Short mmCIF file of N, CA and C in Angstrom, two decimals:
data_model
loop_
_atom_site.label_atom_id
_atom_site.label_comp_id
_atom_site.label_asym_id
_atom_site.label_seq_id
_atom_site.Cartn_x
_atom_site.Cartn_y
_atom_site.Cartn_z
N MET A 17 -71.10 -12.64 -34.36
CA MET A 17 -70.63 -12.45 -35.73
C MET A 17 -71.32 -13.47 -36.64
N LYS A 18 -71.75 -13.00 -37.80
CA LYS A 18 -72.40 -13.87 -38.76
C LYS A 18 -71.37 -14.76 -39.43
N LYS A 19 -71.78 -15.97 -39.74
CA LYS A 19 -70.88 -16.93 -40.38
C LYS A 19 -70.35 -16.41 -41.71
N GLU A 20 -71.21 -15.72 -42.48
CA GLU A 20 -70.80 -15.27 -43.81
C GLU A 20 -69.70 -14.21 -43.76
N ASN A 21 -69.50 -13.61 -42.60
CA ASN A 21 -68.47 -12.58 -42.47
C ASN A 21 -67.14 -13.13 -41.95
N THR A 22 -67.05 -14.42 -41.76
CA THR A 22 -65.87 -15.02 -41.13
C THR A 22 -64.58 -14.70 -41.86
N LEU A 23 -64.54 -14.88 -43.18
CA LEU A 23 -63.31 -14.61 -43.92
C LEU A 23 -62.92 -13.14 -43.85
N LEU A 24 -63.90 -12.26 -43.94
CA LEU A 24 -63.60 -10.83 -43.81
C LEU A 24 -63.06 -10.52 -42.42
N TYR A 25 -63.66 -11.13 -41.44
CA TYR A 25 -63.21 -10.87 -40.07
C TYR A 25 -61.78 -11.40 -39.87
N ILE A 26 -61.48 -12.55 -40.42
CA ILE A 26 -60.12 -13.11 -40.33
C ILE A 26 -59.14 -12.15 -41.01
N LEU A 27 -59.48 -11.65 -42.20
CA LEU A 27 -58.61 -10.69 -42.88
C LEU A 27 -58.41 -9.44 -42.03
N TRP A 28 -59.48 -8.97 -41.45
CA TRP A 28 -59.43 -7.77 -40.61
C TRP A 28 -58.47 -7.99 -39.44
N GLU A 29 -58.62 -9.11 -38.77
CA GLU A 29 -57.77 -9.41 -37.61
C GLU A 29 -56.30 -9.57 -38.02
N LEU A 30 -56.05 -10.27 -39.12
CA LEU A 30 -54.67 -10.45 -39.58
C LEU A 30 -54.06 -9.14 -40.06
N TYR A 31 -54.88 -8.28 -40.64
CA TYR A 31 -54.41 -6.96 -41.08
C TYR A 31 -53.99 -6.13 -39.87
N SER A 32 -54.74 -6.25 -38.78
CA SER A 32 -54.43 -5.52 -37.55
C SER A 32 -53.22 -6.09 -36.83
N ASN A 33 -53.08 -7.41 -36.87
CA ASN A 33 -51.99 -8.07 -36.16
C ASN A 33 -51.66 -9.38 -36.86
N SER A 34 -50.66 -9.35 -37.72
CA SER A 34 -50.32 -10.55 -38.48
C SER A 34 -49.63 -11.61 -37.61
N ARG A 35 -49.31 -11.26 -36.37
CA ARG A 35 -48.67 -12.22 -35.46
C ARG A 35 -49.67 -12.94 -34.56
N ILE A 36 -50.94 -12.67 -34.74
CA ILE A 36 -51.96 -13.32 -33.91
C ILE A 36 -51.86 -14.83 -34.09
N THR A 37 -52.01 -15.57 -33.01
CA THR A 37 -51.95 -17.03 -33.09
C THR A 37 -53.28 -17.57 -33.60
N TYR A 38 -53.25 -18.78 -34.12
CA TYR A 38 -54.50 -19.39 -34.56
C TYR A 38 -55.44 -19.59 -33.37
N LYS A 39 -54.90 -19.83 -32.21
CA LYS A 39 -55.73 -19.99 -31.01
C LYS A 39 -56.46 -18.68 -30.70
N GLN A 40 -55.72 -17.56 -30.73
CA GLN A 40 -56.35 -16.26 -30.47
C GLN A 40 -57.36 -15.92 -31.56
N LEU A 41 -56.99 -16.18 -32.80
CA LEU A 41 -57.86 -15.88 -33.93
C LEU A 41 -59.14 -16.71 -33.86
N SER A 42 -59.00 -17.97 -33.49
CA SER A 42 -60.17 -18.85 -33.41
C SER A 42 -61.15 -18.36 -32.35
N LYS A 43 -60.63 -17.84 -31.24
CA LYS A 43 -61.51 -17.30 -30.19
C LYS A 43 -62.25 -16.06 -30.69
N LYS A 44 -61.54 -15.20 -31.40
CA LYS A 44 -62.16 -13.97 -31.90
C LYS A 44 -63.21 -14.28 -32.97
N CYS A 45 -62.98 -15.33 -33.75
CA CYS A 45 -63.88 -15.68 -34.85
C CYS A 45 -64.93 -16.72 -34.45
N ASN A 46 -64.81 -17.21 -33.23
CA ASN A 46 -65.71 -18.25 -32.74
C ASN A 46 -65.67 -19.49 -33.64
N LEU A 47 -64.45 -19.92 -33.96
CA LEU A 47 -64.22 -21.10 -34.78
C LEU A 47 -63.21 -22.00 -34.08
N SER A 48 -63.11 -23.23 -34.56
CA SER A 48 -62.06 -24.09 -34.04
C SER A 48 -60.72 -23.62 -34.61
N ILE A 49 -59.64 -24.01 -33.96
CA ILE A 49 -58.30 -23.65 -34.43
C ILE A 49 -58.08 -24.21 -35.83
N VAL A 50 -58.50 -25.44 -36.07
CA VAL A 50 -58.33 -26.08 -37.37
C VAL A 50 -59.12 -25.33 -38.45
N SER A 51 -60.34 -24.92 -38.15
CA SER A 51 -61.14 -24.16 -39.12
C SER A 51 -60.47 -22.84 -39.45
N CYS A 52 -59.95 -22.18 -38.42
CA CYS A 52 -59.23 -20.91 -38.65
C CYS A 52 -58.02 -21.13 -39.53
N TYR A 53 -57.26 -22.14 -39.21
CA TYR A 53 -56.06 -22.46 -40.01
C TYR A 53 -56.45 -22.70 -41.46
N ASN A 54 -57.51 -23.48 -41.69
CA ASN A 54 -57.94 -23.81 -43.05
C ASN A 54 -58.43 -22.57 -43.80
N LYS A 55 -59.10 -21.67 -43.12
CA LYS A 55 -59.59 -20.45 -43.77
C LYS A 55 -58.42 -19.53 -44.13
N VAL A 56 -57.43 -19.42 -43.27
CA VAL A 56 -56.24 -18.61 -43.57
C VAL A 56 -55.49 -19.24 -44.75
N LYS A 57 -55.39 -20.56 -44.73
CA LYS A 57 -54.73 -21.28 -45.84
C LYS A 57 -55.47 -21.02 -47.15
N GLU A 58 -56.79 -21.02 -47.11
CA GLU A 58 -57.60 -20.74 -48.30
C GLU A 58 -57.34 -19.32 -48.81
N LEU A 59 -57.23 -18.36 -47.90
CA LEU A 59 -56.94 -16.97 -48.28
C LEU A 59 -55.54 -16.84 -48.88
N LYS A 60 -54.59 -17.61 -48.35
CA LYS A 60 -53.22 -17.59 -48.89
C LYS A 60 -53.18 -18.27 -50.26
N ASN A 61 -53.80 -19.44 -50.38
CA ASN A 61 -53.78 -20.19 -51.64
C ASN A 61 -54.48 -19.45 -52.78
N SER A 62 -55.49 -18.66 -52.43
CA SER A 62 -56.22 -17.90 -53.46
C SER A 62 -55.47 -16.64 -53.88
N GLY A 63 -54.40 -16.30 -53.15
CA GLY A 63 -53.61 -15.12 -53.49
C GLY A 63 -54.10 -13.84 -52.83
N ILE A 64 -55.14 -13.92 -52.02
CA ILE A 64 -55.64 -12.73 -51.34
C ILE A 64 -54.64 -12.29 -50.28
N ILE A 65 -54.15 -13.22 -49.48
CA ILE A 65 -53.06 -12.92 -48.55
C ILE A 65 -51.77 -13.28 -49.27
N GLN A 66 -50.92 -12.29 -49.49
CA GLN A 66 -49.67 -12.53 -50.21
C GLN A 66 -48.50 -12.78 -49.28
N LYS A 67 -48.49 -12.11 -48.12
CA LYS A 67 -47.41 -12.34 -47.16
C LYS A 67 -47.79 -11.73 -45.82
N PHE A 68 -47.11 -12.16 -44.80
CA PHE A 68 -47.26 -11.61 -43.46
C PHE A 68 -45.99 -10.81 -43.19
N THR A 69 -46.15 -9.59 -42.69
CA THR A 69 -44.98 -8.74 -42.55
C THR A 69 -45.11 -7.82 -41.33
N ILE A 70 -44.14 -6.96 -41.18
CA ILE A 70 -44.14 -5.98 -40.09
C ILE A 70 -44.12 -4.58 -40.69
N GLU A 71 -44.43 -3.60 -39.87
CA GLU A 71 -44.32 -2.21 -40.29
C GLU A 71 -43.24 -1.57 -39.44
N VAL A 72 -42.24 -1.01 -40.11
CA VAL A 72 -41.09 -0.42 -39.42
C VAL A 72 -41.28 1.09 -39.35
N ASN A 73 -40.96 1.68 -38.22
CA ASN A 73 -40.99 3.13 -38.06
C ASN A 73 -39.64 3.68 -38.52
N PRO A 74 -39.59 4.30 -39.72
CA PRO A 74 -38.30 4.78 -40.25
C PRO A 74 -37.64 5.82 -39.36
N LYS A 75 -38.42 6.64 -38.69
CA LYS A 75 -37.86 7.70 -37.83
C LYS A 75 -37.06 7.10 -36.67
N LYS A 76 -37.50 5.96 -36.17
CA LYS A 76 -36.78 5.30 -35.07
C LYS A 76 -35.42 4.78 -35.53
N LEU A 77 -35.24 4.63 -36.85
CA LEU A 77 -33.97 4.18 -37.41
C LEU A 77 -33.14 5.36 -37.93
N GLY A 78 -33.64 6.58 -37.72
CA GLY A 78 -32.91 7.77 -38.14
C GLY A 78 -33.27 8.28 -39.52
N TYR A 79 -34.28 7.70 -40.15
CA TYR A 79 -34.72 8.16 -41.47
C TYR A 79 -35.90 9.11 -41.27
N ASN A 80 -35.58 10.39 -41.13
CA ASN A 80 -36.58 11.40 -40.78
C ASN A 80 -37.28 12.02 -41.98
N LEU A 81 -36.84 11.70 -43.17
CA LEU A 81 -37.40 12.29 -44.38
C LEU A 81 -38.04 11.20 -45.23
N GLU A 82 -39.36 11.25 -45.35
CA GLU A 82 -40.08 10.33 -46.24
C GLU A 82 -40.38 11.11 -47.52
N VAL A 83 -40.09 10.51 -48.67
CA VAL A 83 -40.14 11.24 -49.94
C VAL A 83 -40.77 10.40 -51.04
N PHE A 84 -41.53 11.08 -51.88
CA PHE A 84 -41.98 10.50 -53.15
C PHE A 84 -41.22 11.25 -54.24
N ILE A 85 -40.59 10.51 -55.12
CA ILE A 85 -39.82 11.11 -56.21
C ILE A 85 -40.43 10.64 -57.53
N GLU A 86 -40.84 11.61 -58.34
CA GLU A 86 -41.39 11.30 -59.66
C GLU A 86 -40.29 11.47 -60.70
N LEU A 87 -40.22 10.50 -61.60
CA LEU A 87 -39.22 10.55 -62.66
C LEU A 87 -39.89 10.53 -64.02
N GLU A 88 -39.41 11.40 -64.89
CA GLU A 88 -39.78 11.32 -66.30
C GLU A 88 -38.61 10.62 -66.97
N VAL A 89 -38.89 9.48 -67.59
CA VAL A 89 -37.84 8.61 -68.13
C VAL A 89 -38.14 8.31 -69.60
N LEU A 90 -37.07 8.15 -70.38
CA LEU A 90 -37.26 7.75 -71.77
C LEU A 90 -38.09 6.46 -71.81
N ARG A 91 -39.07 6.42 -72.68
CA ARG A 91 -40.04 5.33 -72.74
C ARG A 91 -39.40 3.95 -72.77
N GLU A 92 -38.40 3.77 -73.60
CA GLU A 92 -37.79 2.44 -73.76
C GLU A 92 -36.95 2.02 -72.56
N SER A 93 -36.71 2.93 -71.63
CA SER A 93 -35.84 2.63 -70.49
C SER A 93 -36.58 2.48 -69.16
N ARG A 94 -37.87 2.68 -69.15
CA ARG A 94 -38.63 2.70 -67.88
C ARG A 94 -38.41 1.46 -67.03
N LYS A 95 -38.61 0.31 -67.63
CA LYS A 95 -38.52 -0.94 -66.86
C LYS A 95 -37.11 -1.15 -66.32
N GLU A 96 -36.11 -0.94 -67.15
CA GLU A 96 -34.72 -1.13 -66.75
C GLU A 96 -34.36 -0.18 -65.60
N VAL A 97 -34.73 1.09 -65.73
CA VAL A 97 -34.44 2.08 -64.68
C VAL A 97 -35.17 1.70 -63.39
N ALA A 98 -36.44 1.35 -63.50
CA ALA A 98 -37.23 0.99 -62.32
C ALA A 98 -36.62 -0.22 -61.60
N GLN A 99 -36.22 -1.23 -62.34
CA GLN A 99 -35.65 -2.43 -61.73
C GLN A 99 -34.34 -2.13 -61.00
N LYS A 100 -33.52 -1.26 -61.56
CA LYS A 100 -32.26 -0.90 -60.91
C LYS A 100 -32.51 -0.06 -59.66
N ILE A 101 -33.44 0.87 -59.74
CA ILE A 101 -33.74 1.73 -58.59
C ILE A 101 -34.35 0.91 -57.46
N CYS A 102 -35.16 -0.09 -57.78
CA CYS A 102 -35.77 -0.97 -56.77
C CYS A 102 -34.72 -1.62 -55.87
N LYS A 103 -33.56 -1.88 -56.42
CA LYS A 103 -32.50 -2.58 -55.70
C LYS A 103 -31.65 -1.65 -54.84
N MET A 104 -31.88 -0.36 -54.96
CA MET A 104 -31.07 0.61 -54.23
C MET A 104 -31.53 0.74 -52.78
N GLY A 105 -30.60 1.01 -51.89
CA GLY A 105 -30.93 1.27 -50.51
C GLY A 105 -31.80 2.51 -50.39
N LYS A 106 -32.55 2.59 -49.33
CA LYS A 106 -33.43 3.71 -49.00
C LYS A 106 -34.73 3.69 -49.79
N VAL A 107 -34.81 2.88 -50.84
CA VAL A 107 -36.00 2.82 -51.68
C VAL A 107 -36.92 1.72 -51.17
N LYS A 108 -38.16 2.13 -50.88
CA LYS A 108 -39.15 1.16 -50.41
C LYS A 108 -39.88 0.52 -51.59
N GLU A 109 -40.35 1.37 -52.53
CA GLU A 109 -41.12 0.87 -53.66
C GLU A 109 -40.90 1.77 -54.87
N VAL A 110 -41.11 1.18 -56.05
CA VAL A 110 -41.09 1.94 -57.30
C VAL A 110 -42.29 1.48 -58.13
N TRP A 111 -43.04 2.45 -58.63
CA TRP A 111 -44.20 2.15 -59.46
C TRP A 111 -44.06 2.82 -60.81
N GLU A 112 -44.56 2.19 -61.86
CA GLU A 112 -44.73 2.87 -63.15
C GLU A 112 -46.14 3.45 -63.12
N ILE A 113 -46.25 4.73 -63.46
CA ILE A 113 -47.51 5.44 -63.31
C ILE A 113 -47.92 6.14 -64.60
N THR A 114 -49.14 6.63 -64.62
CA THR A 114 -49.62 7.43 -65.74
C THR A 114 -49.52 8.90 -65.35
N GLY A 115 -49.63 9.78 -66.32
CA GLY A 115 -49.58 11.21 -66.06
C GLY A 115 -48.35 11.85 -66.67
N ASP A 116 -47.93 12.96 -66.09
CA ASP A 116 -46.79 13.72 -66.63
C ASP A 116 -45.46 13.05 -66.37
N THR A 117 -45.40 12.16 -65.40
CA THR A 117 -44.16 11.45 -65.11
C THR A 117 -44.39 9.96 -65.31
N ASP A 118 -43.30 9.19 -65.25
CA ASP A 118 -43.37 7.77 -65.60
C ASP A 118 -43.18 6.82 -64.42
N LEU A 119 -42.30 7.20 -63.50
CA LEU A 119 -42.00 6.35 -62.34
C LEU A 119 -42.22 7.13 -61.06
N LEU A 120 -42.67 6.42 -60.03
CA LEU A 120 -42.85 7.02 -58.72
C LEU A 120 -42.07 6.19 -57.71
N ILE A 121 -41.15 6.85 -57.03
CA ILE A 121 -40.29 6.19 -56.04
C ILE A 121 -40.76 6.60 -54.65
N HIS A 122 -40.89 5.64 -53.75
CA HIS A 122 -41.16 5.91 -52.34
C HIS A 122 -39.89 5.55 -51.59
N ALA A 123 -39.30 6.54 -50.92
CA ALA A 123 -38.00 6.31 -50.28
C ALA A 123 -37.89 7.07 -48.97
N PHE A 124 -36.88 6.70 -48.18
CA PHE A 124 -36.63 7.32 -46.88
C PHE A 124 -35.18 7.78 -46.81
N PHE A 125 -34.96 8.97 -46.22
CA PHE A 125 -33.63 9.55 -46.11
C PHE A 125 -33.42 10.11 -44.71
N THR A 126 -32.16 10.20 -44.32
CA THR A 126 -31.86 10.71 -42.98
C THR A 126 -32.09 12.21 -42.90
N ASP A 127 -31.76 12.93 -43.98
CA ASP A 127 -31.90 14.39 -43.98
C ASP A 127 -31.86 14.89 -45.42
N ASN A 128 -31.92 16.22 -45.58
CA ASN A 128 -31.92 16.82 -46.92
C ASN A 128 -30.64 16.49 -47.70
N GLU A 129 -29.51 16.46 -47.03
CA GLU A 129 -28.25 16.16 -47.70
C GLU A 129 -28.26 14.73 -48.24
N ASP A 130 -28.80 13.81 -47.48
CA ASP A 130 -28.93 12.41 -47.91
C ASP A 130 -29.81 12.33 -49.16
N LEU A 131 -30.92 13.05 -49.17
CA LEU A 131 -31.82 13.11 -50.32
C LEU A 131 -31.09 13.72 -51.52
N ASP A 132 -30.38 14.81 -51.29
CA ASP A 132 -29.64 15.48 -52.37
C ASP A 132 -28.61 14.53 -52.99
N ASP A 133 -27.92 13.76 -52.15
CA ASP A 133 -26.94 12.78 -52.65
C ASP A 133 -27.62 11.73 -53.53
N PHE A 134 -28.80 11.29 -53.10
CA PHE A 134 -29.55 10.29 -53.86
C PHE A 134 -29.95 10.83 -55.23
N ILE A 135 -30.48 12.04 -55.25
CA ILE A 135 -30.90 12.65 -56.52
C ILE A 135 -29.70 12.88 -57.43
N SER A 136 -28.59 13.33 -56.87
CA SER A 136 -27.37 13.51 -57.66
C SER A 136 -26.92 12.19 -58.27
N PHE A 137 -27.03 11.11 -57.49
CA PHE A 137 -26.67 9.78 -57.98
C PHE A 137 -27.58 9.38 -59.14
N LEU A 138 -28.88 9.63 -59.01
CA LEU A 138 -29.82 9.30 -60.08
C LEU A 138 -29.45 10.04 -61.37
N VAL A 139 -29.18 11.33 -61.25
CA VAL A 139 -28.83 12.14 -62.42
C VAL A 139 -27.56 11.61 -63.08
N LYS A 140 -26.58 11.25 -62.27
CA LYS A 140 -25.29 10.78 -62.78
C LYS A 140 -25.40 9.39 -63.41
N GLU A 141 -26.10 8.47 -62.75
CA GLU A 141 -26.14 7.07 -63.18
C GLU A 141 -27.20 6.75 -64.22
N PHE A 142 -28.20 7.60 -64.36
CA PHE A 142 -29.31 7.30 -65.27
C PHE A 142 -29.55 8.46 -66.24
N PRO A 143 -28.80 8.50 -67.33
CA PRO A 143 -29.00 9.57 -68.32
C PRO A 143 -30.38 9.49 -68.99
N GLN A 144 -31.09 8.36 -68.80
CA GLN A 144 -32.42 8.18 -69.38
C GLN A 144 -33.47 9.04 -68.65
N ILE A 145 -33.12 9.55 -67.48
CA ILE A 145 -34.05 10.38 -66.70
C ILE A 145 -34.06 11.78 -67.29
N LYS A 146 -35.25 12.23 -67.69
CA LYS A 146 -35.39 13.55 -68.30
C LYS A 146 -35.77 14.62 -67.27
N ASN A 147 -36.47 14.23 -66.21
CA ASN A 147 -36.92 15.20 -65.22
C ASN A 147 -37.16 14.50 -63.89
N ILE A 148 -36.92 15.22 -62.79
CA ILE A 148 -37.13 14.69 -61.44
C ILE A 148 -37.97 15.68 -60.66
N ILE A 149 -39.03 15.17 -60.04
CA ILE A 149 -39.87 15.99 -59.16
C ILE A 149 -39.85 15.34 -57.79
N THR A 150 -39.47 16.09 -56.78
CA THR A 150 -39.35 15.56 -55.42
C THR A 150 -40.48 16.08 -54.55
N ARG A 151 -41.11 15.19 -53.81
CA ARG A 151 -42.21 15.56 -52.91
C ARG A 151 -41.89 15.00 -51.52
N VAL A 152 -41.57 15.91 -50.61
CA VAL A 152 -41.25 15.53 -49.23
C VAL A 152 -42.55 15.47 -48.43
N ILE A 153 -42.72 14.40 -47.68
CA ILE A 153 -43.90 14.24 -46.83
C ILE A 153 -43.72 15.12 -45.60
N LEU A 154 -44.66 16.02 -45.39
CA LEU A 154 -44.60 16.90 -44.22
C LEU A 154 -45.24 16.25 -43.00
N HIS A 155 -46.38 15.58 -43.24
CA HIS A 155 -47.08 14.92 -42.13
C HIS A 155 -47.87 13.74 -42.67
N LYS A 156 -47.75 12.63 -41.99
CA LYS A 156 -48.52 11.45 -42.36
C LYS A 156 -49.67 11.33 -41.36
N TYR A 157 -50.88 11.34 -41.88
CA TYR A 157 -52.05 11.23 -41.01
C TYR A 157 -52.29 9.77 -40.66
N GLU A 158 -52.98 9.56 -39.59
CA GLU A 158 -53.25 8.21 -39.12
C GLU A 158 -54.01 7.42 -40.17
N GLU A 159 -53.71 6.14 -40.21
CA GLU A 159 -54.43 5.25 -41.13
C GLU A 159 -55.85 5.06 -40.63
N ALA A 160 -56.74 4.76 -41.54
CA ALA A 160 -58.13 4.48 -41.18
C ALA A 160 -58.17 3.27 -40.26
N GLU A 161 -59.14 3.25 -39.37
CA GLU A 161 -59.26 2.14 -38.42
C GLU A 161 -59.55 0.82 -39.13
N LYS A 162 -60.39 0.89 -40.15
CA LYS A 162 -60.70 -0.35 -40.86
C LYS A 162 -59.75 -0.50 -42.04
N PRO A 163 -59.42 -1.72 -42.40
CA PRO A 163 -58.53 -1.94 -43.55
C PRO A 163 -59.14 -1.38 -44.83
N TRP A 164 -58.29 -0.94 -45.73
CA TRP A 164 -58.73 -0.33 -46.98
C TRP A 164 -59.52 -1.28 -47.86
N PHE A 165 -59.37 -2.56 -47.69
CA PHE A 165 -59.93 -3.54 -48.62
C PHE A 165 -61.32 -4.04 -48.25
N ILE A 166 -61.87 -3.64 -47.14
CA ILE A 166 -63.14 -4.20 -46.68
C ILE A 166 -64.27 -3.96 -47.70
N GLU A 167 -64.39 -2.75 -48.22
CA GLU A 167 -65.46 -2.47 -49.19
C GLU A 167 -65.28 -3.27 -50.47
N ILE A 168 -64.05 -3.43 -50.90
CA ILE A 168 -63.77 -4.18 -52.12
C ILE A 168 -64.18 -5.64 -51.95
N LEU A 169 -63.85 -6.21 -50.81
CA LEU A 169 -64.14 -7.62 -50.58
C LEU A 169 -65.63 -7.89 -50.43
N ASN A 170 -66.39 -6.87 -50.16
CA ASN A 170 -67.83 -7.06 -50.04
C ASN A 170 -68.50 -7.32 -51.38
N SER A 171 -67.81 -6.97 -52.47
CA SER A 171 -68.43 -7.18 -53.78
C SER A 171 -68.28 -8.64 -54.18
N SER A 172 -69.34 -9.19 -54.72
CA SER A 172 -69.30 -10.60 -55.12
C SER A 172 -68.34 -10.82 -56.27
N GLU A 173 -68.07 -9.77 -57.07
CA GLU A 173 -67.16 -9.89 -58.20
C GLU A 173 -65.76 -10.27 -57.73
N VAL A 174 -65.29 -9.66 -56.65
CA VAL A 174 -63.96 -9.97 -56.13
C VAL A 174 -63.91 -11.40 -55.63
N GLY A 175 -64.95 -11.80 -54.92
CA GLY A 175 -65.01 -13.17 -54.43
C GLY A 175 -64.98 -14.17 -55.57
N ALA A 176 -65.71 -13.86 -56.65
CA ALA A 176 -65.75 -14.76 -57.80
C ALA A 176 -64.38 -14.84 -58.47
N LYS A 177 -63.69 -13.72 -58.60
CA LYS A 177 -62.38 -13.70 -59.24
C LYS A 177 -61.35 -14.45 -58.42
N SER A 178 -61.44 -14.34 -57.11
CA SER A 178 -60.44 -14.97 -56.25
C SER A 178 -60.73 -16.44 -56.01
N GLY A 179 -61.97 -16.84 -56.22
CA GLY A 179 -62.34 -18.22 -55.95
C GLY A 179 -62.72 -18.44 -54.49
N VAL A 180 -62.73 -17.36 -53.70
CA VAL A 180 -63.08 -17.46 -52.29
C VAL A 180 -64.45 -16.85 -52.10
N LYS A 181 -65.33 -17.55 -51.39
CA LYS A 181 -66.65 -17.03 -51.11
C LYS A 181 -66.61 -16.26 -49.80
N PHE A 182 -66.86 -14.97 -49.88
CA PHE A 182 -66.89 -14.15 -48.68
C PHE A 182 -68.26 -14.16 -48.04
N PHE A 183 -69.28 -14.29 -48.86
CA PHE A 183 -70.63 -14.35 -48.34
C PHE A 183 -71.32 -15.56 -48.91
N LYS A 184 -71.98 -16.30 -48.06
CA LYS A 184 -72.67 -17.51 -48.51
C LYS A 184 -74.05 -17.14 -49.03
N SER A 185 -74.48 -17.88 -50.04
CA SER A 185 -75.82 -17.68 -50.58
C SER A 185 -76.83 -18.14 -49.54
N GLU A 186 -78.07 -17.64 -49.66
CA GLU A 186 -79.10 -18.07 -48.74
C GLU A 186 -79.29 -19.57 -48.86
N GLY A 187 -79.45 -20.24 -47.76
CA GLY A 187 -79.61 -21.68 -47.74
C GLY A 187 -78.30 -22.44 -47.69
N GLU A 188 -77.19 -21.79 -48.00
CA GLU A 188 -75.87 -22.44 -47.99
C GLU A 188 -75.35 -22.43 -46.56
N GLN A 189 -74.69 -23.50 -46.14
CA GLN A 189 -74.18 -23.56 -44.77
C GLN A 189 -72.70 -23.66 -44.73
#
């Protein structure tokens, strides 16, 4: 592995397994444990790594319905509605979006009745909602083998903005 790819490789490994030890990571990157630790710290301090987390299989917990719900909301109420919905159970994320609708909710439900109860609650509790579009996920395809961010990190612009050098200039060690 080339030295200039070390930070990308560390990101790749952490993306694949955020529980990897510094000892294991250092072996994979051909670095000392201390160097690995310092590079991960640099990625965290620059804001590139925001947190280490796990991925939960909702179906194993009985949540068999994955849904995206689009909401058309009165303009002045978007932020307030989004913040309240974010705090609700079953909701993973809420985004404000462009297009025909204003908010996009990513949520999980046990079944159609559970989803129906949630939508009924939204209608009852949020008169600011003008329209609801529900999109049930039929099948989730496998994620790409490589992390989504690899191409982005290859651009020098991202490295300059983050303050982290992903590729060293010629002559730099």
